[in-house]
Structures are given as structure tokens and as C-alpha cells.
Coordinates of C-alpha atoms in Angstrom, one line a residue:
X1 CA 0.1 0.0 0.0
X2 CA 1.4 3.5 -0.9
X3 CA 0.3 6.3 1.7
X4 CA 0.6 9.6 0.3
X5 CA 0.4 11.8 3.3
X6 CA 2.6 15.0 4.3
X7 CA 1.6 14.9 8.0
X8 CA 4.5 12.9 9.7
X9 CA 2.4 11.9 12.7
X10 CA -0.8 10.9 10.5
X11 CA 1.5 9.0 8.2
X12 CA 3.3 7.1 10.9
X13 CA 0.0 6.1 12.5
X14 CA -1.6 5.1 9.2
X15 CA 1.7 3.1 8.5
X16 CA 1.9 1.6 11.8
X17 CA -1.8 0.4 12.0
X18 CA -1.6 -1.2 8.4
X19 CA 1.7 -3.0 9.1
X20 CA 0.2 -4.2 12.4
X21 CA -2.6 -5.5 10.2
X22 CA -0.3 -7.5 8.0
X23 CA 0.2 -5.1 5.1
X24 CA 3.4 -3.8 3.6
X25 CA 3.2 0.0 3.5
X26 CA 5.3 2.8 1.9
X27 CA 4.9 6.4 2.7
X28 CA 5.4 9.4 0.5
X29 CA 5.0 12.8 1.8
X30 CA 4.6 14.6 -1.8
X31 CA 3.1 13.8 -5.0
X32 CA 6.4 13.8 -6.6
X33 CA 7.8 11.4 -4.0
X34 CA 4.8 9.2 -4.8
X35 CA 5.2 9.5 -8.5
X36 CA 8.9 8.4 -8.2
X37 CA 7.8 5.3 -6.2
X38 CA 5.2 4.5 -8.8
X39 CA 7.6 4.4 -11.5
X40 CA 9.1 1.2 -10.3
X41 CA 6.5 -0.5 -8.2
X42 CA 2.6 -0.9 -8.3
X43 CA 1.0 -1.2 -4.9
X44 CA -2.3 -2.8 -4.4
X45 CA -3.7 0.4 -3.1
X46 CA -3.1 4.1 -2.7
X47 CA -4.2 6.0 0.5
X48 CA -4.2 9.6 -0.6
X49 CA -4.4 12.8 1.5
X50 CA -6.0 15.7 -0.4
X51 CA -3.8 18.6 1.0
X52 CA -0.4 17.9 -0.2
X53 CA 2.6 20.3 -0.4
X54 CA 3.1 20.3 -4.2
X55 CA -0.3 19.4 -5.7
X56 CA -3.7 18.7 -4.1
X57 CA -5.1 15.2 -4.2
X58 CA -7.4 15.7 -6.9
X59 CA -4.7 16.8 -9.2
X60 CA -2.7 13.8 -8.4
X61 CA -5.6 11.5 -9.1
X62 CA -6.2 13.2 -12.6
X63 CA -2.3 12.7 -13.1
X64 CA -2.7 9.0 -12.4
X65 CA -4.5 8.9 -15.8
X66 CA -1.6 10.0 -17.7
X67 CA 0.4 7.0 -16.7
X68 CA -0.4 3.4 -18.1
X69 CA -2.2 1.1 -15.5
X70 CA -1.8 3.5 -12.8
X71 CA -5.4 4.5 -12.8
X72 CA -6.3 0.9 -12.2
X73 CA -4.7 1.0 -8.7
X74 CA -7.8 1.6 -6.2
X75 CA -7.4 5.0 -4.4
X76 CA -8.9 5.7 -1.1
X77 CA -8.9 9.4 -0.2
X78 CA -8.0 10.1 3.6
X79 CA -8.9 13.6 4.3
X80 CA -10.3 15.8 7.0
X81 CA -12.5 17.7 4.4
X82 CA -16.0 16.0 5.1
X83 CA -18.0 18.0 2.5
X84 CA -20.2 16.3 0.2
X85 CA -18.9 17.9 -2.7
X86 CA -15.2 17.1 -1.9
X87 CA -16.4 13.3 -1.6
X88 CA -18.2 13.5 -4.9
X89 CA -15.3 15.1 -6.7
X90 CA -12.9 12.5 -5.4
X91 CA -15.5 9.7 -6.7
X92 CA -15.7 11.5 -9.9
X93 CA -12.0 11.3 -10.3
X94 CA -12.0 7.7 -9.6
X95 CA -11.6 7.1 -5.9
X96 CA -13.2 3.9 -4.7
X97 CA -13.5 5.1 -1.0
X98 CA -13.3 8.1 1.1
X99 CA -12.5 8.3 4.7
X100 CA -12.8 11.3 6.9
X101 CA -10.5 12.1 9.6
X102 CA -10.3 11.3 12.2
X103 CA -11.1 7.7 12.2
X104 CA -10.3 4.6 14.3
X105 CA -7.3 2.2 13.6
X106 CA -10.1 -0.5 13.1
X107 CA -12.2 1.6 10.7
X108 CA -9.0 2.2 8.7
X109 CA -8.1 -1.6 8.6
X110 CA -11.8 -2.5 7.9
X111 CA -11.9 0.0 4.8
X112 CA -8.7 -1.2 3.5
X113 CA -9.9 -4.8 3.7
X114 CA -13.2 -3.9 2.0
X115 CA -11.5 -1.9 -0.9
X116 CA -9.1 -5.0 -1.5
X117 CA -11.9 -7.5 -1.1
X118 CA -10.2 -9.3 1.7
X119 CA -11.7 -10.8 4.7
X120 CA -10.0 -9.2 7.9
X121 CA -8.4 -11.5 10.6
X122 CA -10.7 -12.0 13.4
X123 CA -9.7 -11.5 17.0
X124 CA -6.8 -9.2 16.3
X125 CA -7.0 -6.2 18.7
X126 CA -6.2 -2.8 17.3
X127 CA -4.9 0.4 19.1
X128 CA -6.3 3.9 19.5
X129 CA -7.8 6.1 17.0
X130 CA -6.0 8.0 14.3

């Protein structure tokens, strides 16, 4: 999973939560860093913050359509912006899910499993909220 998040604390919490749940997670703090990663690897999913220092998340999603096969990677927006318009625009640009910060670790794990079509492991306790 590629997590594109410029807030170091949020990125660390997301990474730690998903690694604990058994996922391999790479973190990028800018769209440019994410694109460098995507030139050589294809994650099973992208978690995308909308407010990045170099471009906004919507522009990044639009940019994915310019690269072969990148637009086939499921993108879940992870944002503090809860407006229906923001969520609608994200889906129009191809996001398969939208999570509004703050959320709990378990909510994140459940949504990632849902997007990937996996069954989460039962009985594995999860820590505090993100």
C-alpha cells in the first residue's frame, strides 16, 4: 500500500496500523515522491491525502490517468475535508472510497480490507484512533 500523506504523525499512525494488520506500507509525503515510487512499483492500493505540499490530491488523481495502468490502482482518499462536494469530486476522479479524519485504526483496517476485497483477521485487537 502506498500512503501519500504529508503530516508525519498521521503517516506514521496509518503506516503502523496497517503494518500491524499485515500490510506492507510505503509512505510518500509529496506527489512527486509518490510518482517516483510508482515508476518502479505497483502497490495494491493508494491512500491519498487531499492536501499535499506540491499538488492537491485531486490533481494527483487526475495525473494518474496519464500513466499506463496507474489509474487501475484503487485509491482511497483519506482527508479531513468532510463536505459532500469533496467526496463527490473524489469519486468522479476515480476514488473507490473516502475516509474522513479522524477515524479509528479499526475503521481504517476494515475499509482497506473492504476496498481490497479481503476478509480481515478476526480477533486481532487494534490500538487507538488516528
